[in-house]
Short mmCIF file of C-alpha atoms and ligand atoms in Angstrom, two decimals:
data_model
loop_
_atom_site.label_atom_id
_atom_site.label_comp_id
_atom_site.label_asym_id
_atom_site.label_seq_id
_atom_site.Cartn_x
_atom_site.Cartn_y
_atom_site.Cartn_z
CA MET Y 1 -83.00 24.47 6.14
CA LYS Y 2 -79.31 24.80 7.65
CA PRO Y 3 -78.86 27.85 9.91
CA ALA Y 4 -75.75 30.13 8.22
CA LEU Y 5 -72.71 30.04 10.30
CA CYS Y 6 -72.40 33.31 12.13
CA PRO Y 7 -69.46 35.29 9.75
CA ILE Y 8 -67.08 35.70 12.99
CA LEU Y 9 -67.44 32.03 13.51
CA SER Y 10 -66.57 31.48 9.73
CA VAL Y 11 -63.45 33.55 10.21
CA LEU Y 12 -62.25 31.26 13.22
CA LEU Y 13 -63.00 28.53 11.89
CA LEU Y 14 -61.28 29.27 9.40
CA ALA Y 15 -58.33 30.37 11.10
CA GLN Y 16 -58.15 27.29 13.64
CA ALA Y 17 -57.82 25.31 9.95
CA ALA Y 18 -54.52 27.95 8.80
CA LEU Y 19 -53.10 26.58 12.22
CA LEU Y 20 -53.76 22.93 12.00
CA ALA Y 21 -52.03 22.24 8.35
CA HIS Y 22 -48.53 21.59 8.50
CA GLU Y 23 -46.35 24.37 7.80
CA PRO Y 24 -43.14 23.67 5.15
CA VAL Y 25 -40.43 24.44 7.48
CA THR Y 26 -38.17 27.45 6.32
CA ARG Y 27 -34.74 26.85 5.25
CA ALA Y 28 -33.42 30.15 4.95
CA ARG Y 29 -29.49 31.71 4.73
CA THR Y 30 -28.08 33.95 7.42
CA ALA Y 31 -25.30 36.07 5.72
CA ILE Y 32 -22.91 36.65 7.63
CA ASN Y 33 -20.71 40.15 7.63
CA ILE Y 34 -16.81 40.24 7.76
CA PRO Y 35 -15.97 43.11 4.89
CA ASP Y 36 -13.28 41.95 1.89
CA VAL Y 37 -10.12 42.88 2.15
CA ALA Y 38 -8.35 44.10 -0.50
CA GLY Y 39 -8.60 42.49 -4.02
CA PHE Y 40 -10.18 38.69 -1.61
CA LEU Y 41 -13.02 37.48 -1.18
CA THR Y 42 -13.37 36.99 2.53
CA LEU Y 43 -14.58 33.27 2.31
CA LYS Y 44 -16.46 31.83 6.20
CA CYS Y 45 -15.31 28.11 6.65
CA ASP Y 46 -14.48 25.50 9.56
CA PHE Y 47 -12.10 22.83 8.33
CA HIS Y 48 -13.21 20.68 11.38
CA ILE Y 49 -16.41 18.71 11.40
CA HIS Y 50 -16.75 14.73 12.32
CA THR Y 51 -20.22 12.82 11.78
CA VAL Y 52 -22.06 9.03 12.16
CA PHE Y 53 -18.83 8.02 10.24
CA SER Y 54 -16.72 8.42 13.38
CA ASP Y 55 -17.39 9.75 16.71
CA GLY Y 56 -19.82 12.78 15.52
CA LYS Y 57 -23.89 12.17 16.28
CA VAL Y 58 -24.61 13.80 12.71
CA TRP Y 59 -25.24 12.49 8.79
CA PRO Y 60 -23.21 13.56 6.85
CA ASP Y 61 -26.18 16.40 4.37
CA VAL Y 62 -26.93 18.08 7.90
CA ARG Y 63 -23.62 19.36 7.89
CA SER Y 64 -24.25 20.48 4.73
CA GLU Y 65 -27.55 21.85 5.73
CA GLU Y 66 -26.30 23.37 9.23
CA ALA Y 67 -23.32 25.83 6.89
CA TRP Y 68 -25.68 26.06 4.39
CA ARG Y 69 -28.22 28.09 6.83
CA GLU Y 70 -25.28 29.42 9.17
CA GLY Y 71 -23.54 31.83 6.69
CA LEU Y 72 -21.31 30.07 5.75
CA ASP Y 73 -18.76 29.67 2.33
CA VAL Y 74 -16.56 25.83 2.83
CA ILE Y 75 -16.88 23.13 5.78
CA ALA Y 76 -14.49 19.91 5.86
CA ILE Y 77 -15.47 17.24 6.82
CA THR Y 78 -13.00 15.15 8.76
CA ASP Y 79 -14.13 12.57 10.54
CA HIS Y 80 -11.43 9.81 12.22
CA ILE Y 81 -9.27 8.03 10.45
CA GLU Y 82 -9.23 5.26 13.24
CA TYR Y 83 -11.72 5.93 15.23
CA GLN Y 84 -14.54 4.31 13.97
CA PRO Y 85 -17.14 3.53 17.66
CA HIS Y 86 -20.04 3.16 15.36
CA LYS Y 87 -18.49 0.86 13.34
CA LYS Y 88 -20.87 -2.05 14.60
CA ASP Y 89 -23.97 -0.37 12.88
CA MET Y 90 -22.30 1.09 9.79
CA VAL Y 91 -20.46 0.16 6.75
CA ILE Y 92 -17.07 1.68 7.36
CA ASP Y 93 -15.67 3.62 4.81
CA LEU Y 94 -12.78 6.85 4.63
CA ASN Y 95 -14.53 8.66 2.16
CA ARG Y 96 -18.52 8.53 2.28
CA SER Y 97 -18.97 11.17 4.95
CA TYR Y 98 -17.45 13.69 2.45
CA GLU Y 99 -19.11 12.25 -0.32
CA ILE Y 100 -22.26 11.98 0.85
CA ALA Y 101 -21.97 15.68 2.25
CA LYS Y 102 -20.28 17.10 -1.50
CA THR Y 103 -24.01 15.96 -3.26
CA ALA Y 104 -25.98 17.78 -0.27
CA GLY Y 105 -22.92 21.28 -0.39
CA ASP Y 106 -23.33 21.09 -3.85
CA GLU Y 107 -26.42 22.04 -4.04
CA LEU Y 108 -26.92 24.34 -1.76
CA LYS Y 109 -23.71 26.13 -3.34
CA VAL Y 110 -21.92 25.08 0.28
CA MET Y 111 -18.17 24.04 -0.85
CA VAL Y 112 -17.23 20.90 0.48
CA VAL Y 113 -13.33 19.47 1.31
CA HIS Y 114 -12.43 16.07 1.56
CA GLY Y 115 -10.38 15.49 4.53
CA SER Y 116 -9.91 13.43 7.36
CA GLU Y 117 -8.85 13.94 11.12
CA ILE Y 118 -4.89 11.69 11.79
CA THR Y 119 -6.29 10.39 14.53
CA ARG Y 120 -2.63 9.70 17.06
CA GLY Y 121 -1.30 9.94 20.44
CA MET Y 122 1.21 12.71 21.77
CA PRO Y 123 3.60 13.29 19.98
CA PRO Y 124 2.40 14.64 16.94
CA GLY Y 125 -1.35 14.93 18.78
CA HIS Y 126 -4.26 14.50 16.21
CA MET Y 127 -4.43 16.23 12.35
CA ASN Y 128 -5.81 16.92 10.06
CA ALA Y 129 -5.69 16.70 6.41
CA ILE Y 130 -7.47 18.46 3.69
CA PHE Y 131 -7.87 18.56 0.21
CA LEU Y 132 -7.20 14.51 -0.33
CA THR Y 133 -8.73 12.66 -2.68
CA ASN Y 134 -8.40 9.24 -1.08
CA SER Y 135 -8.82 8.69 2.79
CA THR Y 136 -8.06 4.99 3.06
CA PRO Y 137 -4.02 5.26 2.34
CA LEU Y 138 -4.18 6.99 5.42
CA ASN Y 139 -4.83 4.11 7.36
CA GLN Y 140 -0.93 3.44 8.53
CA THR Y 141 0.21 1.59 11.25
CA ASN Y 142 2.56 4.14 11.70
CA TRP Y 143 1.78 7.95 12.18
CA MET Y 144 4.71 9.59 10.00
CA ASP Y 145 3.45 7.27 6.45
CA ALA Y 146 0.16 8.12 6.87
CA HIS Y 147 1.38 11.83 7.29
CA LYS Y 148 3.33 11.18 3.66
CA ALA Y 149 -0.04 8.97 2.43
CA ALA Y 150 -1.48 12.57 2.99
CA GLN Y 151 1.86 14.67 1.37
CA ALA Y 152 1.26 12.34 -1.38
CA GLN Y 153 -2.04 13.04 -2.45
CA GLY Y 154 -0.64 17.12 -1.81
CA ALA Y 155 -3.27 17.67 1.28
CA PHE Y 156 -2.92 20.87 4.04
CA VAL Y 157 -2.20 19.40 6.92
CA PHE Y 158 -2.83 21.74 10.67
CA TRP Y 159 -2.77 20.64 14.17
CA ASN Y 160 -5.82 20.03 16.04
CA HIS Y 161 -6.46 21.14 19.46
CA PRO Y 162 -3.16 21.99 20.55
CA GLY Y 163 -4.23 22.94 23.97
CA TRP Y 164 -6.99 19.92 25.14
CA GLU Y 165 -6.30 17.93 27.54
CA SER Y 166 -4.97 14.77 26.38
CA GLN Y 167 -2.40 16.70 24.42
CA ILE Y 168 -0.82 18.43 27.02
CA THR Y 169 2.27 17.72 29.23
CA ASN Y 170 1.78 18.43 32.55
CA GLY Y 171 -0.57 21.66 32.25
CA VAL Y 172 2.08 22.92 29.20
CA VAL Y 173 1.14 23.31 26.04
CA ARG Y 174 4.52 21.66 24.14
CA TRP Y 175 5.90 21.70 20.90
CA TYR Y 176 7.74 18.69 20.17
CA ALA Y 177 10.63 17.34 17.71
CA GLU Y 178 8.28 14.94 15.86
CA HIS Y 179 6.27 18.68 14.88
CA THR Y 180 9.56 20.08 13.82
CA GLN Y 181 10.28 17.46 11.99
CA LEU Y 182 6.94 17.16 9.97
CA LEU Y 183 7.36 20.94 9.72
CA GLU Y 184 10.77 20.90 7.98
CA ALA Y 185 9.50 17.59 5.72
CA GLY Y 186 6.78 20.23 4.16
CA MET Y 187 3.91 18.44 6.13
CA LEU Y 188 2.61 20.46 8.38
CA HIS Y 189 1.56 24.16 7.28
CA GLY Y 190 -0.69 25.63 9.87
CA ILE Y 191 -2.49 25.32 13.29
CA GLU Y 192 -5.75 25.33 15.30
CA VAL Y 193 -5.52 28.53 17.28
CA VAL Y 194 -9.30 27.83 18.17
CA ASN Y 195 -11.07 24.86 18.91
CA GLY Y 196 -14.58 24.96 19.56
CA ARG Y 197 -15.09 27.66 22.86
CA ASP Y 198 -11.16 27.83 23.36
CA TYR Y 199 -8.26 30.02 22.42
CA TYR Y 200 -4.92 28.58 22.52
CA PRO Y 201 -2.45 31.88 23.53
CA GLU Y 202 0.69 28.92 22.86
CA ALA Y 203 -0.17 27.70 19.42
CA HIS Y 204 -1.25 31.75 17.82
CA LYS Y 205 2.62 32.53 19.59
CA TRP Y 206 3.25 29.18 17.39
CA ALA Y 207 1.61 30.14 14.25
CA LEU Y 208 4.00 33.07 13.82
CA GLU Y 209 7.07 32.09 14.93
CA LYS Y 210 6.84 28.72 11.61
CA ASN Y 211 4.54 30.65 9.51
CA LEU Y 212 2.12 28.34 9.81
CA ALA Y 213 -1.96 29.65 8.37
CA MET Y 214 -4.17 30.28 11.79
CA PHE Y 215 -6.82 27.90 11.91
CA SER Y 216 -10.35 28.49 13.94
CA ASN Y 217 -12.50 25.16 13.96
CA SER Y 218 -15.42 23.70 15.30
CA ASP Y 219 -14.70 20.23 15.60
CA ILE Y 220 -17.94 19.62 16.22
CA HIS Y 221 -19.48 15.96 16.50
CA THR Y 222 -23.49 16.83 17.63
CA ALA Y 223 -26.37 18.89 16.26
CA LEU Y 224 -25.10 22.24 15.90
CA ASN Y 225 -27.62 24.00 17.50
CA LEU Y 226 -26.86 21.81 19.86
CA ASP Y 227 -23.60 23.72 21.10
CA TYR Y 228 -24.01 26.90 19.38
CA HIS Y 229 -26.80 29.43 19.74
CA VAL Y 230 -26.50 30.36 16.55
CA HIS Y 231 -30.65 32.20 16.03
CA ASP Y 232 -29.50 34.07 19.35
CA GLY Y 233 -25.97 35.81 17.44
CA ASP Y 234 -24.05 32.73 18.69
CA HIS Y 235 -21.63 31.07 15.79
CA ARG Y 236 -19.31 28.92 15.52
CA PRO Y 237 -15.83 29.32 15.27
CA LEU Y 238 -14.65 30.30 11.67
CA THR Y 239 -12.24 30.41 9.70
CA LEU Y 240 -12.03 33.22 7.16
CA VAL Y 241 -10.08 32.68 4.43
CA PHE Y 242 -8.92 35.10 1.92
CA ALA Y 243 -9.02 33.27 -1.66
CA LYS Y 244 -8.58 35.06 -5.26
CA ALA Y 245 -11.72 33.46 -6.13
CA ARG Y 246 -14.55 31.07 -4.55
CA THR Y 247 -13.30 28.10 -6.15
CA LEU Y 248 -11.59 24.62 -4.42
CA GLU Y 249 -8.30 25.51 -6.03
CA SER Y 250 -8.97 29.91 -5.12
CA LEU Y 251 -9.26 28.22 -1.67
CA LYS Y 252 -6.45 25.31 -1.80
CA GLU Y 253 -3.86 28.27 -2.69
CA ALA Y 254 -4.83 30.87 -0.09
CA LEU Y 255 -4.30 28.70 2.51
CA PHE Y 256 -0.99 27.91 1.63
CA ALA Y 257 0.32 31.72 1.14
CA ARG Y 258 -2.16 31.69 4.86
CA ARG Y 259 -3.95 33.97 4.12
CA THR Y 260 -5.96 33.07 7.80
CA VAL Y 261 -8.29 34.78 10.23
CA VAL Y 262 -9.82 33.48 13.52
CA TYR Y 263 -13.33 34.46 13.78
CA SER Y 264 -14.35 33.64 17.17
CA SER Y 265 -17.30 34.62 19.33
CA HIS Y 266 -16.58 39.06 18.73
CA ARG Y 267 -13.19 38.31 19.00
CA LEU Y 268 -10.32 37.74 15.55
CA ILE Y 269 -6.92 36.39 15.33
CA GLY Y 270 -4.70 37.12 12.71
CA ASP Y 271 -2.18 39.13 11.12
CA GLU Y 272 -2.24 43.75 10.77
CA GLN Y 273 -3.02 43.36 7.00
CA PHE Y 274 -6.63 41.94 7.44
CA LEU Y 275 -7.11 43.00 10.44
CA ARG Y 276 -7.21 46.63 10.20
CA PRO Y 277 -8.43 46.40 6.55
CA ILE Y 278 -11.09 44.46 8.36
CA PHE Y 279 -11.94 46.67 10.58
CA GLU Y 280 -11.52 50.49 8.35
CA ARG Y 281 -14.16 48.57 5.44
CA SER Y 282 -16.23 47.43 8.37
CA ILE Y 283 -16.59 51.46 10.12
CA ARG Y 284 -18.00 54.67 8.79
CA PHE Y 285 -17.64 58.29 10.36
CA ASP Y 286 -20.71 60.27 9.46
CA GLN Y 287 -19.04 63.42 8.29
CA GLU Y 288 -22.00 64.85 7.56
CA SER Y 289 -22.91 64.01 11.32
CA VAL Y 290 -19.86 66.07 13.03
CA ARG Y 291 -21.05 68.64 14.99
CA PHE Y 292 -20.31 71.39 16.69
CA LEU Y 293 -22.42 71.78 20.11
CA ALA Y 294 -21.81 74.66 22.78
CA LYS Y 295 -18.78 75.47 21.39
CA LYS Y 296 -18.02 72.32 23.49
CA LYS Y 297 -18.29 69.17 22.18
CA VAL Y 298 -18.70 67.77 19.14
CA THR Y 299 -20.90 64.57 18.36
CA VAL Y 300 -20.59 61.48 15.39
CA GLN Y 301 -22.12 58.76 14.89
CA ALA Y 302 -19.62 55.46 14.07
CA SER Y 303 -21.28 52.95 11.97
CA ASN Y 304 -20.79 49.55 12.16
CA ASP Y 305 -21.81 47.30 9.23
CA SER Y 306 -20.24 43.87 10.07
CA ASP Y 307 -21.27 40.65 12.15
CA VAL Y 308 -18.46 41.84 15.11
CA ASP Y 309 -18.76 43.69 18.09
CA TYR Y 310 -15.45 45.76 18.06
CA GLN Y 311 -14.71 46.79 21.53
CA LEU Y 312 -11.97 50.08 21.77
CA GLU Y 313 -10.13 51.33 24.58
CA LEU Y 314 -8.11 54.93 24.49
CA VAL Y 315 -5.07 55.27 23.38
CA SER Y 316 -4.25 59.02 22.78
CA ALA Y 317 -7.03 61.64 21.98
CA PRO Y 318 -5.42 64.82 20.37
CA GLU Y 319 -4.17 67.95 23.00
CA GLY Y 320 -7.18 69.23 24.52
CA PHE Y 321 -9.89 66.77 23.67
CA ILE Y 322 -11.35 64.26 25.84
CA ALA Y 323 -12.93 61.21 23.64
CA PRO Y 324 -14.36 58.20 26.03
CA LYS Y 325 -12.03 55.68 27.58
CA LYS Y 326 -13.20 52.57 26.23
CA LEU Y 327 -15.84 52.51 23.35
CA THR Y 328 -18.30 49.86 22.24
CA LEU Y 329 -18.86 50.00 18.46
CA PRO Y 330 -21.33 46.72 17.66
CA GLY Y 331 -21.98 44.81 14.83
CA ARG Y 332 -25.14 46.68 12.60
CA LYS Y 333 -25.49 49.44 15.02
CA THR Y 334 -24.44 52.45 14.52
CA VAL Y 335 -23.43 54.50 17.80
CA ILE Y 336 -22.92 58.32 18.41
CA VAL Y 337 -19.60 59.23 19.86
CA THR Y 338 -19.66 62.65 22.11
CA LEU Y 339 -15.67 64.25 22.17
CA GLU Y 340 -14.80 67.51 24.32
CA SER Y 341 -12.42 70.01 23.86
CA GLY Y 342 -10.96 72.39 25.94
CA PHE Y 343 -10.59 75.23 24.16
CA ARG Y 344 -12.29 75.93 20.85
CA PRO Y 345 -9.98 74.06 18.67
CA PRO Y 346 -9.20 75.90 14.90
CA GLY Y 347 -10.57 76.38 12.46
CA ALA Y 348 -13.12 74.55 9.68
CA GLY Y 349 -12.64 71.06 8.38
CA SER Y 350 -9.31 70.30 10.31
CA GLU Y 351 -8.36 66.66 10.72
CA THR Y 352 -8.03 65.13 13.66
CA ALA Y 353 -7.11 61.67 14.91
CA LEU Y 354 -8.06 59.59 18.48
CA PHE Y 355 -5.86 56.78 18.81
CA TYR Y 356 -7.76 53.06 19.91
CA ASN Y 357 -6.74 50.33 21.00
CA VAL Y 358 -9.39 47.40 19.20
CA THR Y 359 -8.73 44.56 22.54
CA ASN Y 360 -10.96 41.64 20.78
CA LEU Y 361 -8.40 42.47 17.53
CA LEU Y 362 -5.39 40.50 18.20
CA VAL Y 363 -2.40 40.42 15.59
CA ALA Y 364 -0.12 38.15 18.79
CA PRO Y 365 -1.24 37.35 21.51
CA SER Y 366 -1.81 39.74 23.98
CA LYS Y 367 -0.91 42.46 21.61
CA PRO Y 368 -4.30 44.19 20.58
CA LEU Y 369 -4.76 46.09 16.70
CA ARG Y 370 -3.94 49.81 17.09
CA VAL Y 371 -6.36 51.90 14.92
CA ALA Y 372 -7.32 55.80 14.14
CA LEU Y 373 -10.03 56.98 14.06
CA PRO Y 374 -10.40 59.71 11.35
CA VAL Y 375 -12.36 63.02 12.69
CA LYS Y 376 -12.98 65.24 10.57
CA LEU Y 377 -14.56 68.91 12.37
CA THR Y 378 -16.29 71.41 11.06
CA PHE Y 379 -17.26 73.86 13.43
CA GLY Y 380 -20.26 76.53 13.09
CA ASN Y 381 -20.65 79.43 15.81
ZN1 ZN E 401 -9.41 15.95 16.95
ZN1 ZN E 402 -11.79 16.33 15.61
#
């Protein structure tokens, strides 16, 4: 007679079998929480990405998968026109990386924009042309001819990494006559204020002065998670685009209308008309929680529904109040803010405001967004 396995041993063997079985890798998308602003959808985009079809290390369909998993709505594939280090191992076709990424993007509902990087020395330096219909005509000897070919296709063009060491002169980021020439000919529409981990205040200033759309892009060459710790709260630099609909046409309209904000690490950079509603729609003050403690202290619960950790510095508090000089409103958390008053303030239902600078929301270089935090006070005895 065959001895029966003892029940404990059976369970252990089954558990071991489960461990040995190949579990499928979970494909999961993580949402990026940045609110929409009035009348527009906030699309999360990266418009500067390389693949093996230029000097990248990654096959194009992986770019769509990375973007989907990270919660992006849009990517542009922008392989170099003039630089093909893998050409001995590849069939060079300047449109092919876009085509492969687009097929994968369509399945995942990630919009893929057809782009190319016009790769020239300074001036005018590296420029991305996006919304192309065919990259091949951009392969020209003369840089201006490449730009004319992009313009003939109705492309949107932005200057890449203006502060990159190969594009600066004697340590200075310079705007050349060639950039003015492009701008005046309607051939330059945007500029990277952030590329990778680098922020360029000079480019930020030019964007404001010359009415260029601001961009923040990864310019990624290797696998995304080798450069960005996306599972540990890190994210690639993103361009937020405020579009009327989730279509390529609306995206293009929004870019030409300059409706973008830079989102890099925990910093947002852009016009006040976008930063203010993003902040105000992120933060909720729990008015029910406002209470008067020992007649001198008031606590407010402040919730931040976005992914951005807002860093605040006090500008002014109502007379007689002591408010925190520095305040962090962490993303997806609720914190308690305590106010003290040196006297008993006026009666029930009075409204007041605390004025803070949000130091990681920049409306101009070194100029933070100023916000008023409304506090409604209801006093008991
Ligand atoms: Zn470049
Ligand atoms: Zn590049």
